[in-house]
CSV table of C-alpha atoms and ligand atoms in Angstrom, one decimal:
chain,number,residue,atom,x,y,z
A,11,MET,CA,-128.6,86.1,-169.0
A,12,ALA,CA,-127.6,88.9,-166.8
A,13,GLU,CA,-125.5,88.6,-164.0
A,14,PHE,CA,-128.1,89.4,-161.1
A,15,ASP,CA,-131.9,89.1,-160.5
A,16,LEU,CA,-132.0,92.5,-159.1
A,17,LEU,CA,-129.9,95.7,-158.6
A,18,ILE,CA,-130.4,98.8,-156.2
A,19,LYS,CA,-128.7,101.7,-157.6
A,20,GLY,CA,-127.5,105.0,-156.3
A,21,GLY,CA,-129.0,104.6,-152.8
A,22,THR,CA,-127.4,105.4,-149.3
A,23,VAL,CA,-127.0,101.8,-147.8
A,24,ALA,CA,-126.9,101.5,-143.8
A,25,THR,CA,-126.3,99.0,-141.7
A,26,ALA,CA,-125.9,99.0,-137.6
A,27,SER,CA,-122.4,100.7,-137.9
A,28,ASP,CA,-122.0,102.1,-141.3
A,29,SER,CA,-123.6,104.3,-144.1
A,30,PHE,CA,-122.2,104.3,-147.2
A,31,ARG,CA,-123.2,105.0,-151.0
A,32,ALA,CA,-123.2,101.7,-152.8
A,33,ASP,CA,-125.2,99.8,-155.3
A,34,VAL,CA,-126.3,96.3,-154.0
A,35,ALA,CA,-126.7,93.2,-156.3
A,36,ILE,CA,-128.9,90.2,-155.6
A,37,ARG,CA,-129.0,86.8,-156.9
A,38,ASP,CA,-131.0,83.8,-155.8
A,39,GLY,CA,-132.5,85.8,-152.8
A,40,ARG,CA,-129.0,86.8,-151.2
A,41,ILE,CA,-127.0,89.8,-151.4
A,42,VAL,CA,-123.9,88.8,-153.6
A,43,ALA,CA,-122.1,91.8,-154.2
A,44,LEU,CA,-121.9,95.9,-152.8
A,45,GLY,CA,-120.1,98.2,-154.9
A,46,SER,CA,-120.2,100.4,-157.9
A,47,SER,CA,-120.4,99.7,-161.7
A,48,LEU,CA,-121.6,96.3,-160.9
A,49,GLY,CA,-123.0,94.3,-163.8
A,50,GLY,CA,-126.2,94.0,-165.5
A,51,ALA,CA,-129.7,92.9,-163.6
A,52,GLU,CA,-132.8,91.4,-164.7
A,53,ARG,CA,-134.4,94.3,-163.0
A,54,GLU,CA,-132.8,97.6,-161.6
A,55,ILE,CA,-134.3,99.8,-158.9
A,56,ASP,CA,-133.0,103.7,-159.1
A,57,ALA,CA,-132.6,104.2,-155.5
A,58,THR,CA,-131.3,107.6,-155.6
A,59,GLY,CA,-131.9,109.9,-152.6
A,60,LEU,CA,-133.4,106.9,-150.8
A,61,PHE,CA,-131.9,105.1,-147.7
A,62,VAL,CA,-131.4,101.1,-148.4
A,63,LEU,CA,-131.7,99.7,-145.2
A,64,PRO,CA,-131.9,96.1,-143.7
A,65,GLY,CA,-135.9,95.0,-143.6
A,66,GLY,CA,-137.0,95.4,-140.0
A,67,ILE,CA,-137.2,92.3,-137.6
A,68,ASP,CA,-140.0,92.5,-135.3
A,69,ALA,CA,-139.5,90.4,-132.5
A,70,HIS,CA,-142.3,90.5,-130.3
A,71,CYS,CA,-145.5,90.4,-132.1
A,72,HIS,CA,-148.8,88.3,-131.3
A,73,ILE,CA,-150.2,86.9,-134.4
A,74,GLU,CA,-153.2,84.1,-134.5
A,75,GLN,CA,-152.8,83.8,-130.9
A,76,GLU,CA,-155.2,83.3,-128.2
A,77,SER,CA,-154.9,85.7,-125.4
A,78,SER,CA,-154.7,84.8,-121.6
A,79,MET,CA,-158.4,85.4,-121.4
A,80,GLY,CA,-159.2,83.0,-124.4
A,81,LEU,CA,-159.5,85.6,-127.1
A,82,MET,CA,-157.9,85.3,-130.7
A,83,THR,CA,-156.2,88.0,-132.5
A,84,ALA,CA,-158.0,89.9,-135.2
A,85,ASP,CA,-154.7,89.3,-137.2
A,86,ASP,CA,-154.0,85.9,-138.8
A,87,PHE,CA,-150.6,85.1,-140.5
A,88,TYR,CA,-151.9,86.8,-143.6
A,89,SER,CA,-152.8,90.3,-142.5
A,90,GLY,CA,-150.4,90.3,-139.8
A,91,THR,CA,-147.1,89.6,-142.1
A,92,VAL,CA,-148.9,91.9,-145.0
A,93,SER,CA,-149.3,94.8,-142.5
A,94,ALA,CA,-145.7,94.0,-141.4
A,95,ALA,CA,-144.2,94.2,-145.0
A,96,PHE,CA,-145.9,97.6,-145.8
A,97,GLY,CA,-144.2,99.0,-142.8
A,98,GLY,CA,-140.8,98.0,-143.8
A,99,THR,CA,-140.4,94.8,-141.8
A,100,THR,CA,-139.3,91.5,-143.7
A,101,THR,CA,-139.2,89.1,-140.4
A,102,ILE,CA,-141.6,88.6,-137.6
A,103,MET,CA,-141.1,86.6,-134.5
A,104,PRO,CA,-144.6,85.8,-132.9
A,105,PHE,CA,-145.1,83.1,-130.1
A,106,ALA,CA,-146.2,79.4,-130.0
A,107,ALA,CA,-147.9,79.9,-126.8
A,108,GLN,CA,-148.7,77.2,-124.5
A,109,HIS,CA,-151.6,77.4,-122.3
A,110,ARG,CA,-151.7,75.5,-119.1
A,111,GLY,CA,-152.5,71.9,-119.9
A,112,GLN,CA,-151.1,72.0,-123.0
A,113,SER,CA,-148.3,70.1,-124.8
A,114,LEU,CA,-145.5,72.6,-126.0
A,115,ARG,CA,-144.9,70.2,-129.0
A,116,GLN,CA,-148.6,70.2,-129.9
A,117,VAL,CA,-148.6,73.9,-129.9
A,118,VAL,CA,-145.7,74.3,-131.9
A,119,LYS,CA,-146.9,72.2,-134.3
A,120,GLU,CA,-150.0,74.1,-134.6
A,121,THR,CA,-148.4,77.3,-135.1
A,122,HIS,CA,-146.9,76.3,-138.1
A,123,GLU,CA,-149.8,74.9,-139.6
A,124,LYS,CA,-151.6,78.3,-138.8
A,125,ALA,CA,-148.4,80.2,-140.2
A,126,GLY,CA,-147.1,78.0,-143.5
A,127,PRO,CA,-149.8,78.7,-145.8
A,128,LYS,CA,-150.3,82.4,-145.0
A,129,ALA,CA,-147.5,84.3,-144.3
A,130,VAL,CA,-145.9,86.3,-146.9
A,131,ILE,CA,-142.6,87.4,-145.5
A,132,ASP,CA,-140.2,85.0,-143.3
A,133,TYR,CA,-140.9,84.3,-139.6
A,134,ALA,CA,-139.3,82.2,-136.5
A,135,PHE,CA,-141.4,81.6,-133.3
A,136,HIS,CA,-140.7,82.3,-129.7
A,137,LEU,CA,-142.3,80.0,-127.2
A,138,ILE,CA,-144.5,80.9,-124.5
A,139,VAL,CA,-144.0,78.7,-121.4
A,140,SER,CA,-147.0,79.0,-119.0
A,141,ASP,CA,-146.7,75.3,-117.5
A,142,PRO,CA,-143.2,74.4,-116.7
A,143,ASN,CA,-144.1,71.1,-115.6
A,144,GLU,CA,-141.7,68.1,-115.3
A,145,GLN,CA,-142.6,66.8,-119.0
A,146,VAL,CA,-142.0,70.4,-120.5
A,147,LEU,CA,-138.6,71.0,-118.5
A,148,GLY,CA,-137.4,67.4,-118.6
A,149,GLN,CA,-138.3,66.6,-122.5
A,150,GLU,CA,-140.1,69.2,-124.5
A,151,LEU,CA,-138.0,72.3,-123.7
A,152,PRO,CA,-134.7,70.9,-124.1
A,153,GLY,CA,-135.8,69.0,-127.5
A,154,LEU,CA,-137.2,72.2,-129.0
A,155,ILE,CA,-134.3,74.0,-128.1
A,156,LEU,CA,-132.4,71.8,-130.1
A,157,ASP,CA,-134.7,71.9,-132.8
A,158,GLY,CA,-134.1,75.7,-133.1
A,159,TYR,CA,-136.7,77.3,-130.6
A,160,THR,CA,-134.4,79.1,-128.7
A,161,SER,CA,-136.3,81.6,-127.1
A,162,PHE,CA,-139.2,81.8,-124.6
A,163,LYS,CA,-141.3,84.0,-122.9
A,164,VAL,CA,-142.7,83.6,-119.2
A,165,TYR,CA,-144.9,85.8,-117.3
A,166,MET,CA,-145.0,87.1,-113.9
A,167,THR,CA,-148.4,88.2,-113.9
A,168,TYR,CA,-151.9,87.3,-115.8
A,169,GLU,CA,-153.9,84.6,-113.5
A,170,ALA,CA,-153.6,82.2,-116.6
A,171,LEU,CA,-150.1,82.3,-117.6
A,172,LYS,CA,-147.9,83.5,-114.4
A,173,ILE,CA,-145.3,81.2,-113.2
A,174,SER,CA,-143.6,81.6,-109.5
A,175,ASP,CA,-140.1,82.5,-108.9
A,176,ARG,CA,-139.1,78.9,-108.3
A,177,GLN,CA,-140.4,77.9,-111.6
A,178,MET,CA,-138.3,81.0,-113.2
A,179,LEU,CA,-135.3,79.8,-111.7
A,180,GLU,CA,-136.2,76.4,-113.6
A,181,VAL,CA,-136.7,77.6,-116.5
A,182,LEU,CA,-133.7,80.2,-116.3
A,183,ALA,CA,-131.5,77.3,-115.4
A,184,LEU,CA,-132.8,75.3,-118.4
A,185,ALA,CA,-132.2,78.0,-120.8
A,186,ARG,CA,-128.6,78.5,-119.3
A,187,ARG,CA,-127.8,74.8,-119.8
A,188,HIS,CA,-128.7,74.7,-123.3
A,189,GLY,CA,-128.1,77.5,-124.8
A,190,ALA,CA,-131.8,79.4,-124.9
A,191,LEU,CA,-132.8,82.9,-123.9
A,192,THR,CA,-135.5,83.8,-121.5
A,193,MET,CA,-137.8,86.9,-122.1
A,194,VAL,CA,-139.8,88.3,-119.0
A,195,HIS,CA,-143.0,89.9,-118.8
A,196,ALA,CA,-142.1,91.7,-115.5
A,197,GLU,CA,-145.1,92.8,-113.6
A,198,ASN,CA,-145.9,92.2,-109.7
A,199,ASP,CA,-149.2,90.1,-109.9
A,200,ASP,CA,-149.9,90.7,-106.5
A,201,VAL,CA,-149.6,94.4,-106.6
A,202,ILE,CA,-151.9,94.7,-109.8
A,203,SER,CA,-154.5,92.2,-108.6
A,204,TRP,CA,-154.7,93.9,-104.9
A,205,ILE,CA,-155.3,97.1,-106.4
A,206,THR,CA,-157.7,96.1,-109.0
A,207,ASP,CA,-160.0,94.5,-106.6
A,208,ARG,CA,-159.9,97.9,-104.8
A,209,LEU,CA,-160.6,99.7,-107.7
A,210,LEU,CA,-163.7,97.3,-108.9
A,211,THR,CA,-165.2,97.2,-105.4
A,212,ARG,CA,-165.4,101.1,-105.3
A,213,GLY,CA,-167.0,101.3,-108.6
A,214,TYR,CA,-163.9,102.5,-110.6
A,215,THR,CA,-164.1,100.5,-113.7
A,216,ALA,CA,-163.4,102.5,-116.7
A,217,PRO,CA,-160.5,102.0,-119.1
A,218,GLN,CA,-158.2,104.7,-117.5
A,219,PHE,CA,-158.2,102.5,-114.4
A,220,HIS,CA,-156.2,99.8,-116.3
A,221,ALA,CA,-153.2,102.1,-116.0
A,222,VAL,CA,-154.1,102.9,-112.2
A,223,SER,CA,-154.1,99.1,-111.4
A,224,HIS,CA,-150.5,98.6,-113.0
A,225,PRO,CA,-148.4,101.2,-111.3
A,226,ARG,CA,-144.9,101.6,-112.1
A,227,ILE,CA,-143.8,100.2,-109.2
A,228,ALA,CA,-145.2,96.6,-110.0
A,229,GLU,CA,-143.1,96.8,-113.2
A,230,SER,CA,-139.8,98.0,-111.5
A,231,GLU,CA,-140.1,95.5,-108.7
A,232,ALA,CA,-140.7,92.8,-110.9
A,233,SER,CA,-137.9,93.7,-113.2
A,234,ARG,CA,-135.5,94.0,-110.4
A,235,ARG,CA,-136.6,90.6,-109.2
A,236,ALA,CA,-136.3,88.9,-112.3
A,237,ILE,CA,-132.9,90.3,-112.8
A,238,ASP,CA,-131.7,89.0,-109.2
A,239,LEU,CA,-133.1,85.4,-110.2
A,240,ALA,CA,-130.9,85.9,-113.3
A,241,ARG,CA,-127.8,87.2,-111.4
A,242,LEU,CA,-128.1,84.3,-109.0
A,243,ILE,CA,-127.5,81.7,-111.6
A,244,ASP,CA,-125.8,84.0,-114.3
A,245,ALA,CA,-128.4,83.1,-116.8
A,246,PRO,CA,-129.2,85.4,-119.9
A,247,MET,CA,-132.4,87.1,-119.9
A,248,LEU,CA,-134.4,89.9,-122.1
A,249,ILE,CA,-137.0,91.8,-120.1
A,250,VAL,CA,-139.8,92.9,-122.8
A,251,HIS,CA,-141.8,95.8,-123.2
A,252,VAL,CA,-140.3,98.2,-120.5
A,253,SER,CA,-142.6,101.4,-120.0
A,254,GLU,CA,-140.6,103.2,-117.3
A,255,ALA,CA,-137.5,104.6,-116.0
A,256,GLU,CA,-136.5,102.5,-112.7
A,257,ALA,CA,-137.1,98.9,-114.9
A,258,ALA,CA,-134.8,100.8,-117.5
A,259,ARG,CA,-132.3,101.6,-114.7
A,260,ALA,CA,-132.1,98.2,-113.2
A,261,ILE,CA,-131.2,96.6,-116.8
A,262,LEU,CA,-128.6,99.0,-117.6
A,263,GLU,CA,-127.2,98.5,-114.1
A,264,ALA,CA,-127.3,95.0,-114.4
A,265,ARG,CA,-125.5,94.8,-117.6
A,266,ASN,CA,-122.8,97.5,-116.7
A,267,SER,CA,-122.4,94.7,-113.9
A,268,GLY,CA,-121.4,92.0,-116.4
A,269,LEU,CA,-124.9,90.1,-116.6
A,270,GLU,CA,-126.3,89.2,-119.9
A,271,ILE,CA,-129.4,91.1,-119.8
A,272,TYR,CA,-131.3,92.6,-122.6
A,273,GLY,CA,-134.2,95.4,-122.9
A,274,GLU,CA,-136.7,95.7,-125.3
A,275,THR,CA,-139.3,98.6,-125.3
A,276,CYS,CA,-142.1,99.4,-127.8
A,277,PRO,CA,-143.9,102.6,-129.6
A,278,GLN,CA,-146.5,102.7,-127.4
A,279,TYR,CA,-144.2,103.7,-124.4
A,280,LEU,CA,-142.7,106.2,-126.5
A,281,PHE,CA,-146.0,108.0,-128.6
A,282,LEU,CA,-148.8,107.3,-126.0
A,283,THR,CA,-149.5,107.9,-122.2
A,284,ALA,CA,-152.1,107.2,-119.4
A,285,GLU,CA,-153.9,110.1,-120.5
A,286,ASP,CA,-154.9,108.2,-123.6
A,287,LEU,CA,-156.6,105.7,-121.6
A,288,LYS,CA,-158.9,108.6,-120.3
A,289,ARG,CA,-160.7,109.2,-123.9
A,290,ASP,CA,-164.3,109.3,-123.8
A,291,GLY,CA,-166.4,106.2,-123.4
A,292,MET,CA,-164.6,103.1,-124.5
A,293,GLU,CA,-162.3,104.8,-126.6
A,294,GLY,CA,-159.7,104.3,-123.8
A,295,ALA,CA,-160.1,100.6,-124.2
A,296,LYS,CA,-158.0,101.0,-127.2
A,297,PHE,CA,-155.0,101.9,-125.3
A,298,CYS,CA,-155.1,99.1,-122.6
A,299,CYS,CA,-152.1,97.7,-122.9
A,300,SER,CA,-149.5,96.0,-120.1
A,301,PRO,CA,-147.6,97.6,-118.9
A,302,PRO,CA,-149.5,100.6,-119.5
A,303,PRO,CA,-148.2,103.8,-121.4
A,304,ARG,CA,-147.1,106.3,-118.4
A,305,ASP,CA,-146.3,110.1,-119.0
A,306,ALA,CA,-144.0,112.5,-120.6
A,307,ALA,CA,-141.0,111.9,-118.1
A,308,ALA,CA,-141.5,108.0,-118.9
A,309,GLN,CA,-141.4,108.6,-122.4
A,310,GLU,CA,-138.1,110.9,-122.2
A,311,ALA,CA,-136.6,107.9,-120.1
A,312,ILE,CA,-137.5,105.4,-122.7
A,313,TRP,CA,-136.0,107.8,-125.3
A,314,ARG,CA,-132.7,107.9,-123.3
A,315,GLY,CA,-132.7,104.0,-123.1
A,316,LEU,CA,-132.8,103.8,-126.8
A,317,LYS,CA,-129.6,106.0,-126.7
A,318,ASN,CA,-127.6,104.8,-123.9
A,319,GLY,CA,-127.8,101.0,-124.7
A,320,THR,CA,-130.4,100.3,-122.2
A,321,PHE,CA,-132.7,98.9,-124.9
A,322,GLN,CA,-131.3,96.5,-127.8
A,323,VAL,CA,-134.5,95.8,-129.3
A,324,PHE,CA,-137.5,98.0,-130.3
A,325,SER,CA,-140.7,95.8,-131.1
A,326,SER,CA,-144.2,96.4,-131.7
A,327,ASP,CA,-145.8,94.1,-129.1
A,328,HIS,CA,-148.4,93.9,-131.8
A,329,ALA,CA,-151.4,92.6,-129.7
A,330,PRO,CA,-154.4,93.3,-132.1
A,331,TYR,CA,-157.8,92.9,-130.6
A,332,ARG,CA,-160.5,95.2,-132.3
A,333,ASN,CA,-162.4,97.8,-130.0
A,334,ASP,CA,-165.7,95.9,-130.8
A,335,GLU,CA,-167.4,92.9,-129.5
A,336,THR,CA,-165.4,90.6,-131.4
A,337,GLY,CA,-162.3,92.0,-129.1
A,338,LYS,CA,-161.9,94.4,-126.3
A,339,LEU,CA,-165.9,94.4,-125.8
A,340,ILE,CA,-166.4,91.1,-125.9
A,341,ALA,CA,-167.4,90.9,-122.2
A,342,GLY,CA,-170.5,93.7,-123.0
A,343,PRO,CA,-170.5,97.3,-124.5
A,344,LYS,CA,-169.1,98.6,-121.1
A,345,PRO,CA,-166.8,96.2,-119.7
A,346,SER,CA,-164.8,96.9,-116.5
A,347,PHE,CA,-161.1,97.7,-117.2
A,348,ALA,CA,-160.0,94.4,-115.8
A,349,GLN,CA,-162.1,92.5,-118.3
A,350,ILE,CA,-160.4,94.5,-121.4
A,351,SER,CA,-158.0,92.3,-123.5
A,352,ASN,CA,-154.6,94.1,-123.0
A,353,GLY,CA,-152.6,95.0,-126.0
A,354,VAL,CA,-152.2,97.5,-129.0
A,355,PRO,CA,-151.6,97.1,-132.7
A,356,GLY,CA,-148.4,98.6,-134.0
A,357,LEU,CA,-146.9,96.2,-136.6
A,358,GLU,CA,-147.1,98.5,-139.5
A,359,VAL,CA,-146.4,101.7,-137.7
A,360,ARG,CA,-143.4,100.7,-135.6
A,361,LEU,CA,-140.5,101.7,-138.3
A,362,PRO,CA,-142.5,104.9,-139.6
A,363,LEU,CA,-142.9,106.1,-136.0
A,364,LEU,CA,-139.6,105.5,-135.0
A,365,PHE,CA,-137.7,106.9,-138.0
A,366,SER,CA,-139.9,110.1,-138.1
A,367,GLU,CA,-139.5,110.7,-134.3
A,368,GLY,CA,-136.1,109.2,-133.8
A,369,VAL,CA,-134.2,109.9,-137.0
A,370,GLY,CA,-136.1,112.6,-138.3
A,371,LYS,CA,-135.7,114.7,-135.2
A,372,GLY,CA,-132.0,113.9,-134.3
A,373,ARG,CA,-132.8,111.7,-131.5
A,374,LEU,CA,-131.3,108.6,-133.3
A,375,SER,CA,-128.6,108.4,-136.0
A,376,LEU,CA,-129.9,106.1,-138.8
A,377,ASN,CA,-127.4,103.2,-137.7
A,378,GLU,CA,-129.0,103.3,-134.3
A,379,PHE,CA,-132.3,102.7,-135.9
A,380,VAL,CA,-131.1,100.0,-137.9
A,381,ALA,CA,-129.5,98.6,-134.6
A,382,LEU,CA,-132.6,98.7,-133.0
A,383,THR,CA,-135.3,97.5,-135.3
A,384,ALA,CA,-133.2,94.8,-136.9
A,385,THR,CA,-129.6,93.9,-136.3
A,386,ASN,CA,-129.7,93.7,-132.6
A,387,ALA,CA,-132.5,91.6,-132.6
A,388,ALA,CA,-131.0,89.1,-135.4
A,389,LYS,CA,-127.9,89.0,-133.3
A,390,ILE,CA,-129.5,88.1,-129.8
A,391,TYR,CA,-132.4,85.8,-131.3
A,392,GLY,CA,-129.7,83.6,-133.6
A,393,LEU,CA,-130.9,85.1,-137.0
A,394,HIS,CA,-127.5,87.2,-137.9
A,395,PRO,CA,-125.9,87.3,-140.3
A,396,ARG,CA,-128.8,85.9,-142.2
A,397,LYS,CA,-131.0,88.2,-141.0
A,398,GLY,CA,-130.6,91.9,-140.0
A,399,THR,CA,-127.8,93.2,-142.0
A,400,ILE,CA,-126.8,94.3,-145.5
A,401,ALA,CA,-124.1,91.9,-146.4
A,402,VAL,CA,-122.5,89.8,-148.9
A,403,GLY,CA,-124.2,86.4,-148.4
A,404,SER,CA,-126.9,88.0,-146.0
A,405,ASP,CA,-130.6,87.2,-147.2
A,406,ALA,CA,-131.5,90.2,-149.7
A,407,ASP,CA,-134.1,91.3,-147.3
A,408,ILE,CA,-134.2,95.3,-147.6
A,409,ALA,CA,-136.5,98.1,-147.2
A,410,ILE,CA,-136.2,101.1,-149.3
A,411,TRP,CA,-136.9,104.3,-147.5
A,412,ASP,CA,-138.0,107.5,-148.7
A,413,PRO,CA,-137.1,109.8,-146.1
A,414,THR,CA,-139.2,112.7,-147.4
A,415,TRP,CA,-142.8,110.7,-147.8
A,416,ARG,CA,-145.0,112.5,-145.4
A,417,ARG,CA,-148.1,110.5,-144.4
A,418,THR,CA,-151.0,110.7,-141.8
A,419,ILE,CA,-151.3,107.9,-140.1
A,420,SER,CA,-154.9,106.2,-140.4
A,421,GLN,CA,-156.5,103.0,-140.1
A,422,VAL,CA,-158.0,103.0,-143.5
A,423,MET,CA,-154.3,103.1,-144.9
A,424,LEU,CA,-153.1,100.3,-142.9
A,425,HIS,CA,-153.2,96.5,-143.7
A,426,ASP,CA,-153.8,94.7,-140.3
A,427,ALA,CA,-157.2,93.6,-139.6
A,428,MET,CA,-157.8,96.1,-137.1
A,429,ASP,CA,-160.8,98.6,-136.7
A,430,TYR,CA,-158.6,101.4,-135.2
A,431,THR,CA,-154.8,102.4,-134.7
A,432,PRO,CA,-153.8,104.1,-131.4
A,433,TYR,CA,-151.6,106.8,-133.7
A,434,GLU,CA,-154.8,107.8,-135.9
A,435,GLY,CA,-153.9,111.4,-137.4
A,436,ARG,CA,-150.3,111.1,-136.0
A,437,GLN,CA,-148.2,113.0,-139.0
A,438,VAL,CA,-144.6,111.1,-139.9
A,439,THR,CA,-141.9,111.4,-142.6
A,440,GLY,CA,-140.4,108.5,-143.8
A,441,TRP,CA,-141.9,105.2,-145.0
A,442,PRO,CA,-140.6,102.6,-147.3
A,443,ARG,CA,-141.4,102.7,-150.8
A,444,ILE,CA,-140.0,99.3,-151.7
A,445,VAL,CA,-139.7,96.0,-149.4
A,446,ILE,CA,-137.8,92.9,-150.4
A,447,SER,CA,-137.6,89.7,-148.7
A,448,ARG,CA,-135.2,87.0,-150.2
A,449,GLY,CA,-135.0,89.4,-153.2
A,450,ARG,CA,-138.6,88.9,-154.1
A,451,ILE,CA,-140.2,92.4,-154.4
A,452,VAL,CA,-143.1,92.1,-151.8
A,453,VAL,CA,-144.4,95.8,-151.6
A,454,GLU,CA,-143.9,98.3,-154.5
A,455,GLU,CA,-146.1,101.3,-155.7
A,456,GLU,CA,-148.5,100.6,-152.4
A,457,THR,CA,-149.5,97.2,-153.7
A,458,LEU,CA,-148.6,93.9,-152.5
A,459,GLN,CA,-146.6,91.9,-155.3
A,460,VAL,CA,-146.2,88.3,-153.8
A,461,GLU,CA,-148.6,85.5,-152.8
A,462,ARG,CA,-149.9,84.1,-149.4
A,463,GLY,CA,-147.7,81.2,-148.1
A,464,SER,CA,-144.5,82.6,-149.6
A,465,GLY,CA,-142.6,83.5,-146.4
A,466,ALA,CA,-140.5,80.8,-145.0
A,467,PHE,CA,-139.8,79.6,-141.6
A,468,LEU,CA,-136.4,80.5,-140.1
A,469,GLU,CA,-134.7,77.6,-138.2
A,470,ARG,CA,-132.3,78.6,-135.2
A,471,ARG,CA,-129.6,77.0,-133.4
A,472,PRO,CA,-129.0,77.0,-129.6
A,473,SER,CA,-126.5,79.9,-128.5
A,474,GLU,CA,-122.7,79.4,-128.6
A,475,ARG,CA,-123.1,80.7,-125.2
A,476,LYS,CA,-123.7,77.5,-123.8
A,477,LEU,CA,-120.1,76.8,-124.4
A,478,VAL,CA,-118.9,79.2,-121.7
A,479,ALA,CA,-122.1,78.8,-119.6
A,480,ALA,CA,-120.2,76.1,-117.5
A,481,ARG,CA,-118.8,78.6,-115.5
A,482,LEU,CA,-120.6,80.8,-112.8
A,483,ALA,CA,-119.0,83.9,-112.6
A,484,PRO,CA,-118.2,84.6,-108.9
A,485,GLU,CA,-117.6,88.3,-109.3
A,486,LEU,CA,-121.4,88.7,-110.0
A,487,ASP,CA,-122.5,87.7,-106.4
A,488,PRO,CA,-119.7,87.0,-103.7
A,489,ASP,CA,-122.4,85.5,-101.7
A,490,ARG,CA,-123.4,82.8,-104.3
A,491,ASN,CA,-121.3,79.7,-102.8
A,492,PHE,CA,-122.8,77.3,-105.0
A,493,GLY,CA,-120.8,75.7,-108.1
A,494,ALA,CA,-122.2,75.6,-111.6
A,495,ASP,CA,-122.6,71.8,-111.0
A,496,LEU,CA,-126.0,72.7,-108.8
A,497,LEU,CA,-127.3,74.0,-112.2
B,26,LIG,O1,-150.9,94.4,-123.2
B,26,LIG,C1,-150.1,93.5,-123.9
B,26,LIG,N1,-148.9,93.7,-124.0
B,26,LIG,N2,-150.4,92.5,-124.4
B,26,LIG,C2,-149.6,91.6,-125.0
B,26,LIG,C3,-149.5,90.2,-124.3
B,26,LIG,C4,-148.2,90.5,-123.6
B,26,LIG,O2,-148.0,90.5,-122.7
B,26,LIG,O3,-147.1,91.0,-124.2
B,27,LIG,ZN1,-146.0,90.8,-122.3
B,28,LIG,ZN1,-146.5,90.8,-126.0
């Protein structure tokens, strides 16, 4: 019997810190050796001229989830995970989303029932908390954190989801006590609804006005406010899907001042602009997401943030609603921008876009690419070192990239359940040839190789940070004259 199940030979291995020539030996789903002249294997892959990278982790995607308007995403856990795998992603972190009045426990149970029989790659769930009532704060959330659901998203906007600043403080304090991380959708809801009402009254209903109704200032004000709430009680926080320079600056300044504040951005803020929302007719609806894409200067600021440590995580925020009567046009063929479900797809193209424009054009090193697309998310969300790196003992989640493979992105080549991609016609160089999850070859020769339901749920543990969280760091704010016992 061969010593290894699989041997990847002759490739350039890259982690978040190093690049080196090594063969990678895999047994029982794990990496068991890195080196040269390793023993025999059941199957050998010649990776000469290719990059051997950790499989991507998409730490923000909406799969088989109802939007705040009650619309189900086009992708379920089968099409979503297949699509992710074809783009080099081997772990996804979608949401178990609570709508008001629902039990979080029940929502988690139902999300497991959806994912278990369908997912082809591994997955963990964040929670969405829209109803932080006594039962949720006192019992459900602490219990769920202990059970390994250690990150949850809250919204400062969307009528059906938003929480108040006071509720945010309750959630942050709880996360701090129990070793969890709060993710924040930061946009000022009153600013958005005030502008929206004025636009609609004056007849400005086309998709392009979605961008007008979600100005940068709504995002930067809410980001600063969220960070200040975290600062008040020294709680960790991650601001999701950042689109513009001021919010990015607030995140970097907060972290430089010693706070545990993280930032996430997404492809739509590097590769789309508000001009896309002006496309003819309802074409612009394809680009309506929140926050909206901005302009070339904002794109440059986001690139800078990927390089200077503002952003740790590059996620897709895949929110797939087809541009037809089942999705964005469910309210009719010509809805107002306020009736169009927010979100763009991007699960499959997230990595190729960043690889091509980032690594290929010299904006990011290969190691930075790995950090932003896999390792940092694994560390922040409690999956490291099992996921997010290539090391002895880690799961054999690997994408073997051909850095010379030129492709033109088109919806027909993608594997999601969508009827459009916002990146139609865009040329990229670099795409994974083979994708491996826990030692199983998932994608090879542009073909899916595994069965539905073969992905596994990933258990997590509350963060060690709770051990040091008893301290309130007075140096962060000299006016904060209450003690940690108040929390
Ligand atoms: O427009 C977006 N981003 N829709 C998805 C839901 C969310 O807020 O992340
Ligand atoms: Zn959001
Ligand atoms: Zn989202």
